[in-house]
Coordinates of C-alpha atoms (C1' of nucleotides) in Angstrom, one line a residue:
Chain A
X2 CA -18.7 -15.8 0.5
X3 CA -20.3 -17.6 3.9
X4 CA -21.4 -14.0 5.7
X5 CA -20.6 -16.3 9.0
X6 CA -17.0 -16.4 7.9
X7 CA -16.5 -12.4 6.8
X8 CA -16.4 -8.7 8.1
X9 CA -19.6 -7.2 7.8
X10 CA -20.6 -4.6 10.3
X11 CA -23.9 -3.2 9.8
X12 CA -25.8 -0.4 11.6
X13 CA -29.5 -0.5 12.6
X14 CA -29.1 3.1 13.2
X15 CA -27.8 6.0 11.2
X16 CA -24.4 7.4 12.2
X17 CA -25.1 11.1 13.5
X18 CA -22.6 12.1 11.3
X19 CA -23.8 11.5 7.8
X20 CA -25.9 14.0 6.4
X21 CA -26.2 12.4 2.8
X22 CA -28.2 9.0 1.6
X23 CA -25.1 7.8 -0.1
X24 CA -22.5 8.6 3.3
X25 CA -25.4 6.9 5.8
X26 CA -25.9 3.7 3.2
X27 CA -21.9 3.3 3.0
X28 CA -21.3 3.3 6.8
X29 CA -24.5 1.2 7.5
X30 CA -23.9 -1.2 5.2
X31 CA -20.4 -1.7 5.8
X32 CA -19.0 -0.8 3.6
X33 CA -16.1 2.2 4.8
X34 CA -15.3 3.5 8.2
X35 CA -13.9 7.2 8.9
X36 CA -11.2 7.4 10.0
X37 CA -10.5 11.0 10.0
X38 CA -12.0 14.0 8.0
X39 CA -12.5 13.3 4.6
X40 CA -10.1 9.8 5.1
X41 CA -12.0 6.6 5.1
X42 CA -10.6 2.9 4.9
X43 CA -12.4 0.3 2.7
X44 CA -13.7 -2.6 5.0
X45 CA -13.9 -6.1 2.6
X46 CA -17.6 -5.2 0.8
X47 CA -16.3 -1.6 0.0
X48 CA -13.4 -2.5 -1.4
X49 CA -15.2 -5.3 -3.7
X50 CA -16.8 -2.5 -4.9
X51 CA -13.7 -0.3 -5.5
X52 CA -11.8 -3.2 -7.1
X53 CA -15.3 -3.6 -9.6
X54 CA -15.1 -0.4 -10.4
X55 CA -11.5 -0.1 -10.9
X56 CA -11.9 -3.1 -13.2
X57 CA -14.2 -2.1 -15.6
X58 CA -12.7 2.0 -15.7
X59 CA -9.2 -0.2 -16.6
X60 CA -11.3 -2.3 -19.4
X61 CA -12.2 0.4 -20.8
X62 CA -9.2 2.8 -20.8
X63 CA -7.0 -0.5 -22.4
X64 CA -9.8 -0.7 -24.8
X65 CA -9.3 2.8 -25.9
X66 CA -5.6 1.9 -26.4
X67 CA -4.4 3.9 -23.0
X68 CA -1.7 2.0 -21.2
X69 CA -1.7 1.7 -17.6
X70 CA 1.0 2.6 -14.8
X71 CA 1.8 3.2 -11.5
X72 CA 2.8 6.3 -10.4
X73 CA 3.8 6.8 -6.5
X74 CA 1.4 9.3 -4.3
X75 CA 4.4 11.1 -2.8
X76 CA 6.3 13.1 -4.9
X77 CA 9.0 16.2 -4.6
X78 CA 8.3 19.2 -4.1
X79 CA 11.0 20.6 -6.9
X80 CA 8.9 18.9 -9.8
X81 CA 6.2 20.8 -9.0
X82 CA 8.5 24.1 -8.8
X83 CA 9.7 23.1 -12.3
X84 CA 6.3 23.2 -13.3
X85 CA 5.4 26.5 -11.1
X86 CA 2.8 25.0 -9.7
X87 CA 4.1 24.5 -6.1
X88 CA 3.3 28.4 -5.0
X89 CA 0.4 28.4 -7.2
X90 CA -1.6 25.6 -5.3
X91 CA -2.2 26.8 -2.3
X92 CA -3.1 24.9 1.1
X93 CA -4.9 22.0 -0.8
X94 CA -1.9 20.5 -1.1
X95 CA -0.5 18.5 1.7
X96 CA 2.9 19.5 1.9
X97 CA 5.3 16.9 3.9
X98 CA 9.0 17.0 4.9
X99 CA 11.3 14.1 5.0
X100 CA 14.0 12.9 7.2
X101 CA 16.6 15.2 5.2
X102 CA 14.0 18.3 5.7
X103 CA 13.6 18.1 2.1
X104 CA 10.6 19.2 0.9
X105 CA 7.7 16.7 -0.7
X106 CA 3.8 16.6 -1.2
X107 CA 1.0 13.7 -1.4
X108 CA 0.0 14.2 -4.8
X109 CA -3.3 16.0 -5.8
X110 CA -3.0 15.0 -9.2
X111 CA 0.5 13.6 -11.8
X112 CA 0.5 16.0 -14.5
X113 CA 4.2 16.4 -13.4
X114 CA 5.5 13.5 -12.8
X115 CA 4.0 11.7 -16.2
X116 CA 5.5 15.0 -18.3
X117 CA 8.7 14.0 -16.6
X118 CA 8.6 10.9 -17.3
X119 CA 7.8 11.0 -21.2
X120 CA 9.9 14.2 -21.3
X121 CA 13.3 11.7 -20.1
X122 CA 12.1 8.9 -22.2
X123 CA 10.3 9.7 -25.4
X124 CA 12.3 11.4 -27.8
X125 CA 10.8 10.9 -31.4
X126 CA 7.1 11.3 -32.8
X127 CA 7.6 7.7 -33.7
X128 CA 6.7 6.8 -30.2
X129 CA 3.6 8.9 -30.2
X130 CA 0.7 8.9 -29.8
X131 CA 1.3 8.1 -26.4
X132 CA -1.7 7.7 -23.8
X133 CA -0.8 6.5 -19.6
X134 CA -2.8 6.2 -16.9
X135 CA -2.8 4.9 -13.3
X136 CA -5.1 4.6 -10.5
X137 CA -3.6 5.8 -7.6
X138 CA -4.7 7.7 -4.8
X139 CA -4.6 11.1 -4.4
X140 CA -4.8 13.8 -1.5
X141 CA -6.7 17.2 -1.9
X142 CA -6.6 19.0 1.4
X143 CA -10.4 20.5 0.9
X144 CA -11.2 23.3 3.3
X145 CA -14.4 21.4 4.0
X146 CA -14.3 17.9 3.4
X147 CA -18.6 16.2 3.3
X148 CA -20.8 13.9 2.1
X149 CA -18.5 10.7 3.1
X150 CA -16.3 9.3 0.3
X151 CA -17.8 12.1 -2.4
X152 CA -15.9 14.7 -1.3
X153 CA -13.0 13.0 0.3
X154 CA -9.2 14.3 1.5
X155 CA -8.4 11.1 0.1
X156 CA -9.7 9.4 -3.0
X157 CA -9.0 7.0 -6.0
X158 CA -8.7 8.3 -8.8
X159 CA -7.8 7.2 -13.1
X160 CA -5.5 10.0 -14.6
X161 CA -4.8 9.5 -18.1
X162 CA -2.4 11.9 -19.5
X163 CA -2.2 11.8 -24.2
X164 CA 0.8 13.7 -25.3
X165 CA 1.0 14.2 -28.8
X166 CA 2.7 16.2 -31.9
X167 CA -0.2 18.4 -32.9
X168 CA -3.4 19.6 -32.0
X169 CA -4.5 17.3 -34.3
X170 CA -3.7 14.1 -32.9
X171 CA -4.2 15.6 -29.7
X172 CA -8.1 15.5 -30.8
X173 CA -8.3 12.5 -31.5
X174 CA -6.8 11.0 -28.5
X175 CA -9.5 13.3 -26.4
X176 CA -12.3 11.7 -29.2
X177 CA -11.0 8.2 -27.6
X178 CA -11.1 9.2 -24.0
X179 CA -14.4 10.7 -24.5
X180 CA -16.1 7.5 -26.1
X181 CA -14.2 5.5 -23.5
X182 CA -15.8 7.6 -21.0
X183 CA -19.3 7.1 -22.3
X184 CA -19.0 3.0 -22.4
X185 CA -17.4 3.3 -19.1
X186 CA -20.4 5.2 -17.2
X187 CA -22.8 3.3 -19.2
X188 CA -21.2 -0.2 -17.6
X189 CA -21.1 1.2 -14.2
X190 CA -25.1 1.5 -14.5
X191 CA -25.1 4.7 -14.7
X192 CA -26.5 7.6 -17.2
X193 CA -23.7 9.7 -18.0
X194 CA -23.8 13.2 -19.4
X195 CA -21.2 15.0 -20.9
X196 CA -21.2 18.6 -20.3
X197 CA -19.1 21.3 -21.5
X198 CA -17.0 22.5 -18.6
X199 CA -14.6 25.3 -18.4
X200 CA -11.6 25.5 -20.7
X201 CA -9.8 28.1 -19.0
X202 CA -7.3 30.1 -21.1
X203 CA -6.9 27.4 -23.6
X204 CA -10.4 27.9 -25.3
X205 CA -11.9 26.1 -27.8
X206 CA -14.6 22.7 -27.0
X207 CA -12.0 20.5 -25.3
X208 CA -12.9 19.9 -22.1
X209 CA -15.8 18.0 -20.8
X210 CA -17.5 17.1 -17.3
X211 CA -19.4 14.0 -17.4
X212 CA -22.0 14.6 -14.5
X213 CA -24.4 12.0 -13.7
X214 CA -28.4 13.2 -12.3
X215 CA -29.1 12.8 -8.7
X216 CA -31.3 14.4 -6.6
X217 CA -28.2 15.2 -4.1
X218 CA -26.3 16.2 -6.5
X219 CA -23.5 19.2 -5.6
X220 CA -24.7 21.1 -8.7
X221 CA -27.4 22.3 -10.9
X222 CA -27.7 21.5 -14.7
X223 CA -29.1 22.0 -17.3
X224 CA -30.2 20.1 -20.4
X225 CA -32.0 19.1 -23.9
X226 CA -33.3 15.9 -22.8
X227 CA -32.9 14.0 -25.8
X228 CA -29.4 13.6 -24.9
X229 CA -30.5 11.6 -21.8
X230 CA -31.8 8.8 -23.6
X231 CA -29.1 8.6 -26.2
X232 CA -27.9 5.1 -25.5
X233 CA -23.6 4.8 -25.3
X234 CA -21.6 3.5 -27.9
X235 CA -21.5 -0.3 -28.0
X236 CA -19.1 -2.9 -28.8
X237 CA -18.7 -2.0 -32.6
X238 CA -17.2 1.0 -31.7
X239 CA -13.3 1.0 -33.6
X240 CA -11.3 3.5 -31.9
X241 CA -9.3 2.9 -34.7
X242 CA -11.8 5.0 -36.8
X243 CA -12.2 8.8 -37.0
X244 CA -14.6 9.3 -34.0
X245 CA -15.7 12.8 -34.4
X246 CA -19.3 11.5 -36.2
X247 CA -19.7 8.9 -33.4
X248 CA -19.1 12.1 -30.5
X249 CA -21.3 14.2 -32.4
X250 CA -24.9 13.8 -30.6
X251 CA -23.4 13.6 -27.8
X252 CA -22.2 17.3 -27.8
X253 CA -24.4 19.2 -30.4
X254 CA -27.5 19.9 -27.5
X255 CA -27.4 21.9 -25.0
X256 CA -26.1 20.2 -21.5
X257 CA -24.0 22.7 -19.0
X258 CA -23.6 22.9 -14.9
X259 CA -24.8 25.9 -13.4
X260 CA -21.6 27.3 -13.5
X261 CA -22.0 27.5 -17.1
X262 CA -25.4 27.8 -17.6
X263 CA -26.8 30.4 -19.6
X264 CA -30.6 30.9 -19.0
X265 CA -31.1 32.6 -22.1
X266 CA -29.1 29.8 -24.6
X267 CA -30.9 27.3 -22.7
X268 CA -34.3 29.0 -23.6
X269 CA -33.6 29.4 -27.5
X270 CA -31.9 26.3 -28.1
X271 CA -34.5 23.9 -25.9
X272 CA -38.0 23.7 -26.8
X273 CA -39.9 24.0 -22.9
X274 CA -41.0 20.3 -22.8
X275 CA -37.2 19.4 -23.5
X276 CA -35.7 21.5 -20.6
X277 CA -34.3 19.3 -18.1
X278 CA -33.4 20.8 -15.0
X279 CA -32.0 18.7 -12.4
X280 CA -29.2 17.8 -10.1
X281 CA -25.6 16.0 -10.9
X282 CA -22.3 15.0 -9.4
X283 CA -19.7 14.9 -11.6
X284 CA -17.9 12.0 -11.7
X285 CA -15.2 13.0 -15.0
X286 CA -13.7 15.3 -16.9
X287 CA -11.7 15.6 -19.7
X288 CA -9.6 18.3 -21.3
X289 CA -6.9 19.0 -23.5
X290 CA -4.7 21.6 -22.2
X291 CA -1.9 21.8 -24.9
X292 CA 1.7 22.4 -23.9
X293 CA 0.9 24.0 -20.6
X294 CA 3.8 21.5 -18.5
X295 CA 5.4 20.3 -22.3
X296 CA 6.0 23.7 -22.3
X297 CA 8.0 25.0 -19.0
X298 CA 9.1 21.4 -18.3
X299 CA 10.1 21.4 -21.9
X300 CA 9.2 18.0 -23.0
X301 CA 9.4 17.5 -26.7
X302 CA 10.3 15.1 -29.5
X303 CA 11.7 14.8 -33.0
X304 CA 9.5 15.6 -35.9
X305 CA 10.0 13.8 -39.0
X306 CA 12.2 16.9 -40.4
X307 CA 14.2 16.9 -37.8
X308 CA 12.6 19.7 -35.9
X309 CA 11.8 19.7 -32.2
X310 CA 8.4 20.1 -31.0
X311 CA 6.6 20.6 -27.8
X312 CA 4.2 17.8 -26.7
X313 CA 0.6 18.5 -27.1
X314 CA -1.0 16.9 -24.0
X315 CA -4.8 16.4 -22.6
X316 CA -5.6 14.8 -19.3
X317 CA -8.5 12.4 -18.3
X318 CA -9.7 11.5 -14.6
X319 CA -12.6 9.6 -13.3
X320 CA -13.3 9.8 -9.6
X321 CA -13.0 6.0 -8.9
X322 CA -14.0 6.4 -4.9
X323 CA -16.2 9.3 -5.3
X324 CA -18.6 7.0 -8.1
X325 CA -19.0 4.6 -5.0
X326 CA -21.1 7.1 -3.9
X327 CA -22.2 8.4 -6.8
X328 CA -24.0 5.3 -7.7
X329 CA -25.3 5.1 -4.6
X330 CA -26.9 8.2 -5.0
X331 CA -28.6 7.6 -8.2
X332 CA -29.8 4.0 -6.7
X333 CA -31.3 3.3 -3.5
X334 CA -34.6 3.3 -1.7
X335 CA -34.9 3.4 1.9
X336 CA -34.5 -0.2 2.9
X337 CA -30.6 0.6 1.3
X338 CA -28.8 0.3 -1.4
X339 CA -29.4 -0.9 -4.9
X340 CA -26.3 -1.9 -6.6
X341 CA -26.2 -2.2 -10.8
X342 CA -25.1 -5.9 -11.5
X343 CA -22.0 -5.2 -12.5
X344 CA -20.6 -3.3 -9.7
X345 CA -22.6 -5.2 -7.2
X346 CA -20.0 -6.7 -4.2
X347 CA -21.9 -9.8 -4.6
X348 CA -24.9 -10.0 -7.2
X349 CA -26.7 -12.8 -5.2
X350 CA -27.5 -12.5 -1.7
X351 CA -28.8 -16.3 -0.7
X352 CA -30.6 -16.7 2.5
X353 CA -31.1 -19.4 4.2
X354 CA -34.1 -18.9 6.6
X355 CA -33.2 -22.1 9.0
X356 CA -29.9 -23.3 9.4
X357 CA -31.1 -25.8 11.7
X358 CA -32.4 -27.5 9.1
X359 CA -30.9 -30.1 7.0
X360 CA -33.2 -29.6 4.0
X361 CA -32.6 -25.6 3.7
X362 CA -28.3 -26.1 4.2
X363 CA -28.7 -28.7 1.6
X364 CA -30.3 -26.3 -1.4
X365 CA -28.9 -23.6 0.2
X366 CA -25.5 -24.9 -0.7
X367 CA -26.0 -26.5 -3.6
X368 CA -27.2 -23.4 -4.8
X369 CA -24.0 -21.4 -3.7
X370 CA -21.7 -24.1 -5.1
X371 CA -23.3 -23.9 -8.4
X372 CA -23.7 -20.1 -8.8
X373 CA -20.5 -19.6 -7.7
X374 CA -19.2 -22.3 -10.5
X375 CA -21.1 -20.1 -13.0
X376 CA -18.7 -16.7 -12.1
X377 CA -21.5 -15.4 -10.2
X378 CA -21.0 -13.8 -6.7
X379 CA -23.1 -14.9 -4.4
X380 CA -23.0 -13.7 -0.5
X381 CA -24.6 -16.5 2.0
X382 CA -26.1 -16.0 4.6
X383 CA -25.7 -19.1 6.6
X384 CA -25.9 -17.2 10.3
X385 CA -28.0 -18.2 12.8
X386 CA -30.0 -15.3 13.2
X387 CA -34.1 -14.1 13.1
X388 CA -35.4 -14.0 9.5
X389 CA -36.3 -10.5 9.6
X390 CA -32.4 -8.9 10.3
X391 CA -31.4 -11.3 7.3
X392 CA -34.0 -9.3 5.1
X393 CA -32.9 -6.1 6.2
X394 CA -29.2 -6.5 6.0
X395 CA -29.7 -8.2 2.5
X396 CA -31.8 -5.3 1.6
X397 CA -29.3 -2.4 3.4
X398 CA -25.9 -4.4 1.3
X399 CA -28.7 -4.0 -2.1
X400 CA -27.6 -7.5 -3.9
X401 CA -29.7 -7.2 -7.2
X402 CA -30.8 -10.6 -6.5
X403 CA -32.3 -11.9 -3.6
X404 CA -33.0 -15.9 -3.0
X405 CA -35.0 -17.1 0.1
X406 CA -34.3 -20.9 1.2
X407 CA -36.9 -22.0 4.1
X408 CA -38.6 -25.0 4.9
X409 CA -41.6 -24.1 3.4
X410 CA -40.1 -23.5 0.0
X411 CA -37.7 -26.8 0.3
X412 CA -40.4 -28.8 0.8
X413 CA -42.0 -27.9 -2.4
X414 CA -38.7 -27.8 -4.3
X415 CA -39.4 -23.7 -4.5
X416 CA -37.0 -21.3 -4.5
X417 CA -38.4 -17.5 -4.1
X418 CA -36.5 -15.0 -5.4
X419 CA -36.5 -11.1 -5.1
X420 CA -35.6 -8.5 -7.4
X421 CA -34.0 -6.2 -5.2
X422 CA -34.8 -2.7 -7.6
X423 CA -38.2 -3.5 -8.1
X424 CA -38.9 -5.5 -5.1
X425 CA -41.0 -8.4 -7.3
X426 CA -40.9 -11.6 -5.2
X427 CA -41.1 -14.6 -7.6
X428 CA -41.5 -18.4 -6.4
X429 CA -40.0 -21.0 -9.0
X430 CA -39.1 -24.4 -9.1
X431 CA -35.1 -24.7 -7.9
X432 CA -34.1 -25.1 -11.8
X433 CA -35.9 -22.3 -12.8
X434 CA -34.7 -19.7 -10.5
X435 CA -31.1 -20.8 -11.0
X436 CA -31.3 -19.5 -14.5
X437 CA -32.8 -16.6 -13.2
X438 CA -30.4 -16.0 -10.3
X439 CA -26.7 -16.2 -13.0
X440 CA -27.7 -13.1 -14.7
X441 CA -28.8 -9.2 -14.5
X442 CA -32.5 -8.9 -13.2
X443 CA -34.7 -6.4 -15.0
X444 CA -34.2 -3.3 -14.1
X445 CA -36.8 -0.6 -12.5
X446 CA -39.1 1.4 -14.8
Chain B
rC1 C1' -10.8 30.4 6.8
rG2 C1' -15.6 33.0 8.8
rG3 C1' -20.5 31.6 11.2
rG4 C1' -23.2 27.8 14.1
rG5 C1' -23.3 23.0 16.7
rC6 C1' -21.5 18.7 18.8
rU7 C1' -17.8 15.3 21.8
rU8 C1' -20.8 10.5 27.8
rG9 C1' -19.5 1.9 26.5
rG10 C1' -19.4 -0.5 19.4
rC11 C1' -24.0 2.7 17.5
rG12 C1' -28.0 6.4 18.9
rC13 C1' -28.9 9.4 23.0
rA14 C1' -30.3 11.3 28.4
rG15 C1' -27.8 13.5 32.5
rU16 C1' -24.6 19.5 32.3
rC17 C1' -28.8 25.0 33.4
rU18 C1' -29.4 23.8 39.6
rG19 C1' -21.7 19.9 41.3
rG20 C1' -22.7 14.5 45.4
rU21 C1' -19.1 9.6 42.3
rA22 C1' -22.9 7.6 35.4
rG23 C1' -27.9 6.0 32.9
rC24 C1' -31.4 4.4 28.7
rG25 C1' -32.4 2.0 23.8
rC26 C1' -29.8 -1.0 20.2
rA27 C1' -25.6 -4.2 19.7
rC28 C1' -22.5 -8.0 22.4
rC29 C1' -21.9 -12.7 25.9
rU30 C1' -24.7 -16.9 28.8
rG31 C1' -29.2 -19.9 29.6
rG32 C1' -34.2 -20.7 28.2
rU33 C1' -38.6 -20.0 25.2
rU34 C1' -39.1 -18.5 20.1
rU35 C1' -38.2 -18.5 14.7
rG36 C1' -40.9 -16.2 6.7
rG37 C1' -39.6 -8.9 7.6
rG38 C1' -34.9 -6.2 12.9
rA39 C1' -38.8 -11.5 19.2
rC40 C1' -39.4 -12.4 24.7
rC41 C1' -37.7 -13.7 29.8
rA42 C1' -33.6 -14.0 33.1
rG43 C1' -28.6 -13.2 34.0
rG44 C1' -23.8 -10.8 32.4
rG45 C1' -19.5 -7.9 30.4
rG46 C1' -18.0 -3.2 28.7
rG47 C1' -17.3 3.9 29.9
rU48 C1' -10.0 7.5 33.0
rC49 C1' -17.8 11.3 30.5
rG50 C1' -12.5 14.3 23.8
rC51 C1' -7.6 16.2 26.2
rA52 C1' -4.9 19.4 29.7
rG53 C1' -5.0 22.6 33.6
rG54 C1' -7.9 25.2 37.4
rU55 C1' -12.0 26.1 41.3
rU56 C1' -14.1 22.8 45.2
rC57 C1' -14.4 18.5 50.7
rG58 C1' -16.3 16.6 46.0
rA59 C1' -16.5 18.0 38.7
rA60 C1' -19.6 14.5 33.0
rU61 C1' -21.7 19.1 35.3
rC62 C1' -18.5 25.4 36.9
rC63 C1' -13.9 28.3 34.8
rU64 C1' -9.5 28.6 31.2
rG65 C1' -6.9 26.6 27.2
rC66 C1' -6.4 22.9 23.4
rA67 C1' -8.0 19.1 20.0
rG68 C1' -11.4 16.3 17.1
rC69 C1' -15.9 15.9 14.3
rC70 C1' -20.5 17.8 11.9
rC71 C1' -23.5 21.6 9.5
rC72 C1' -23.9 26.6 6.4
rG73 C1' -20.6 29.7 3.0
rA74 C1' -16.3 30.6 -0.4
rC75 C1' -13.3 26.1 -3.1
rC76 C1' -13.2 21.2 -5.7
rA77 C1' -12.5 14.5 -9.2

RNA sequence: CGGGGCUUGGCGCAGUCUGGUAGCGCACCUGGUUUGGGACCAGGGGGUCGCAGGUUCGAAUCCUGCAGCCCCGACCA
C-alpha cells in the first residue's frame, strides 16, 4: 500500500481522552476513531488488524474441527424469555423495539439463539459432536465503558458453542477448545495463560480464563512461573487424539486472578522464587456449563436406545477487538506500537527518504513490487514529507520491519533496515536485506 | 448508578473568577528557502465558544435546565 494513496490519520499529540497506552497508540496511530462511549469504527489500518486477527482465531477454531457461522446481532426478546434470561440480565443489555413495538435486544452474547438452532435441527446423537462458532459483534451496555476498544459497548467477538450427549464428550470438546486456545494466543504473539476462573454452580475444573501479563492489566494474578515459559502445542498436535496428557502442564500449577487467588495455596504450592505476581487482561474463557439452556429450551437428541437426552453444551469466546488492545499493551515503547509479525497491518514499513529522486523511487519500488510478490505486506511511504515525521509515523503504526531508501544508501547499493522491537539498524547490500525484510525479525530479549 | 472533572477550528489548550463581540501551538492551503529523526520565512482558510432558555445595551464569560465525554468505585470478553 502507497501511504500517498490511503487513510492514515495520525496524531502528534495524545487525545485528552485516553488514559491507557494501548487507547492513546490506537487513536494516534490511526487506527479507530470514537464515536460514542465505548463504540469506535475501524479506520483502514485497524481493521487490517481485526481482519488478521480474525483470521488466524478462524484457523485455528477450523483446525480444532469447530464450524463457523453467522449469527445476526439483533435478536428477540422472547428467545431470551424462553431461556429466562431476559429479566435476569439486567441494564447491560440494550433492549430495542421495532416498528410493530415488539420487543428485541443487540445481542450480548448467542447462547440462545445457537441452542435454538441445534435444538430445531439436530435430532440424533449421530450428528454430534457438534461444535459452531461465529464472529459477530456484540453489545454489552457497561455502566462504565474505558480504556478504548478493551472495554468496549461494542466489540468482536468468537463464540463457539459444543453440544454434546454426555459429560464425557462434552470434555473432550472443551480439551479441543482449550488446545485451540493455546495455538491461537501463541500465533497472535502473545504469552497466554490459562487460569482457572469461576465455575459457578456447575462445579468441577471446566472453565478457564486465558489472561495475558501486562502491566495495565484490569486484574491481579497470580502464578507458578514455570507455566510461563511452557511453550504452546505445535503443529503435531491431533485433535483427533485424547488431549487430556497434552492439557495437563498447562493446568497442574498454580495460575488464578485475584478474584480467585488464595494467598495461602499460592504460598504452599509455589516455592518464593517461582511466585509470579503481575498484571493480565483476559482475553478468553472457556467453560462447560452442561444443560443449563439444553435444559429449559429443551434441546435434545436420540440416543442410540432410543432414549431422549438433553444436550450437554460448553461455550468458548475470545475477545477479537479487545486483543487489538491487548497486544498493544503487552508490546510497545514510547515511540508506538510494536506489532508481532503476524498480526502486523503491514510487516514492512519502506521509506523512501527523497522522492525527488530518481534513484530512491527506483529501489524504492522495486523493493515494494518484489516484497509484495513474496505475500509480504509492505506500507510505502512515498509522501513528500521531512525525514523525521516519516520516522515517527513508521515508528507510532510499529511495522516489525523498518527499510530506509535515501540517496546516500542508493548510491552505495545499501539498504538500511530497522528492527522495529529492538531498534537494531542494519545496513546491507539491496539483496541481502530483501531476504531479511520477507520474514519475522528477531524478537526482543 | 454514586463521587469528581471537562466541553472554545481537525488535535492539544488559554480566555470564564473581574461580561465589551475569540486567541495560542500543532495540523491544513499557497509561495519561497530547506531536506537522514516531527525545519524556517511570508501569506491564507477554518470556530453559531456542547445544546436550550434567561439576565443584560452587550454573554465563551453570569443564572437555570438538558446533553455528551473523561476519571475513581461497584460490574464485565
Amino acid at each position: 500500500m502507497r501511504l500517498s494513496a490511503y487513510f492514515l490519520p495520525t496524531l502528534k499529540e495524545n487525545p485528552a481522552e485516553a488514559q491507557i497506552a494501548s487507547h492513546r497508540l490506537m487513536l494516534r496511530a490511526g487506527l479507530v476513531r470514537q464515536a460514542s462511549a465505548g463504540i469506535y469504527s475501524w479506520l483502514p489500518l485497524g481493521h487490517r488488524v481485526l481482519n488478521k486477527i480474525s483470521d488466524i482465531v478462524r484457523e485455528e477454531q477450523n483446525r480444532a474441527g469447530a464450524l463457523e457461522m453467522l449469527m445476526p446481532t439483533i435478536q428477540s426478546a422472547e428467545l431470551w424469555e424462553e431461556s429466562g434470561r431476559y429479566d435476569g440480565y439486567g441494564k447491560e443489555m440494550l433492549r430495542i423495539t421495532d416498528r410493530h413495538d415488539r420487543p428485541m435486544l443487540y445481542g450480548p452474547t448467542n447462547e440462545e439463539q445457537i441452542t435454538q438452532i441445534v435444538r430445531d435441527n439436530v435430532r440424533s446423537y449421530k450428528d454430534l459432536p457438534l461444535n459452531l462458532y461465529h464472529i459477530q459483534w456484540k453489545f454489552r451496555d457497561e455502566i462504565r465503558p474505558r480504556f478504548g476498544v478493551m472495554r468496549g459497548r461494542e466489540f468482536l467477538m468468537k463464540d463457539a458453542y459444543s453440544f454434546d450427549v454426555s459429560v464425557d464428550d462434552a470434555r473432550t470438546a472443551y480439551r479441543k477448545m482449550f488446545v485451540a486456545y493455546l495455538r491461537t494466543f501463541e500465533r497472535l504473539g502473545l504469552k497466554a495463560l490459562p487460569m482457572a476462573a469461576d465455575t459457578g454452580p456447575i462445579g468441577g475444573d471446566m472453565s478457564h480464563e486465558f489472561v495475558i501479563l501486562a502491566e495495565t492489566g484490569e486484574s491481579a494474578v497470580y502464578c507458578h512461573r514455570d507455566l510461563i515459559e511452557l511453550p504452546a502445542p505445535g503443529d503435531e498436535v491431533s485433535y483427533h487424539d485424547d488431549l487430556t496428557l497434552v492439557i495437563e502442564p498447562y493446568i497442574s500449577g498454580y495460575a488464578a486472578t485475584d478474584e480467585k487467588h488464595d494467598q495461602a495455596a499460592f504460598e504452599a504450592d509455589v516455592p518464593a522464587d517461582k511466585r509470579v505476581e503481575a498484571r493480565g487482561i483476559e482475553v478468553g474463557h472457556i467453560f462447560y456449563f452442561a444443560t443449563k439452556y439444553s435444559e429449559v429450551m429443551k434441546a435434545s437428541v436420540a440416543t442410540p436406545d432410543g432414549q431422549n437426552v438433553t444436550l450437554h453444551c460448553g461455550s468458548y469466546g475470545i475477545g477479537v477487538s479487545r486483543l487489538v488492545g491487548a497486544i498493544i499493551e503487552a508490546s510497545h515503547d514510547e515511540d508506538g506500537i510494536i506489532w508481532p509479525w503476524s498480526v502486523a497491518p503491514f510487516q514492512v514499513g519502506l521509506i523512501n527518504l527523497k522522492v525527488t529522486d530518481e534513484g530512491c523511487n527506483n529501489v524504492c519500488e522495486d523493493i515494494y513490487s518484489r516484497l509484495t510478490a513474496l505475500g509480504v505486506d509492505v506500507l510505502y511511504d512515498d509522501r513528500d514529507e521531512r525525514a523525521g515525521g516519516k520516522f515517527s509515523d513508521m515508528d507510532l503504526i510499529g511495522c516489525p520491519w523498518q527499510a530506509v531508501i535515501g540517496p546516500r544508501g542508493v548510491e552505495a547499493g545499501e539498504v538500511e533496515i530497522k528492527n522495529r522491537a529492538t531498534g537494531e539498524k542494519e545496513t546491507l547490500p539491496l539483496e541481502a536485506a530483501m531476504d531479511r525484510l520477507a520474514s519475522a525479525p528477531p524478537e526482543k530479549k
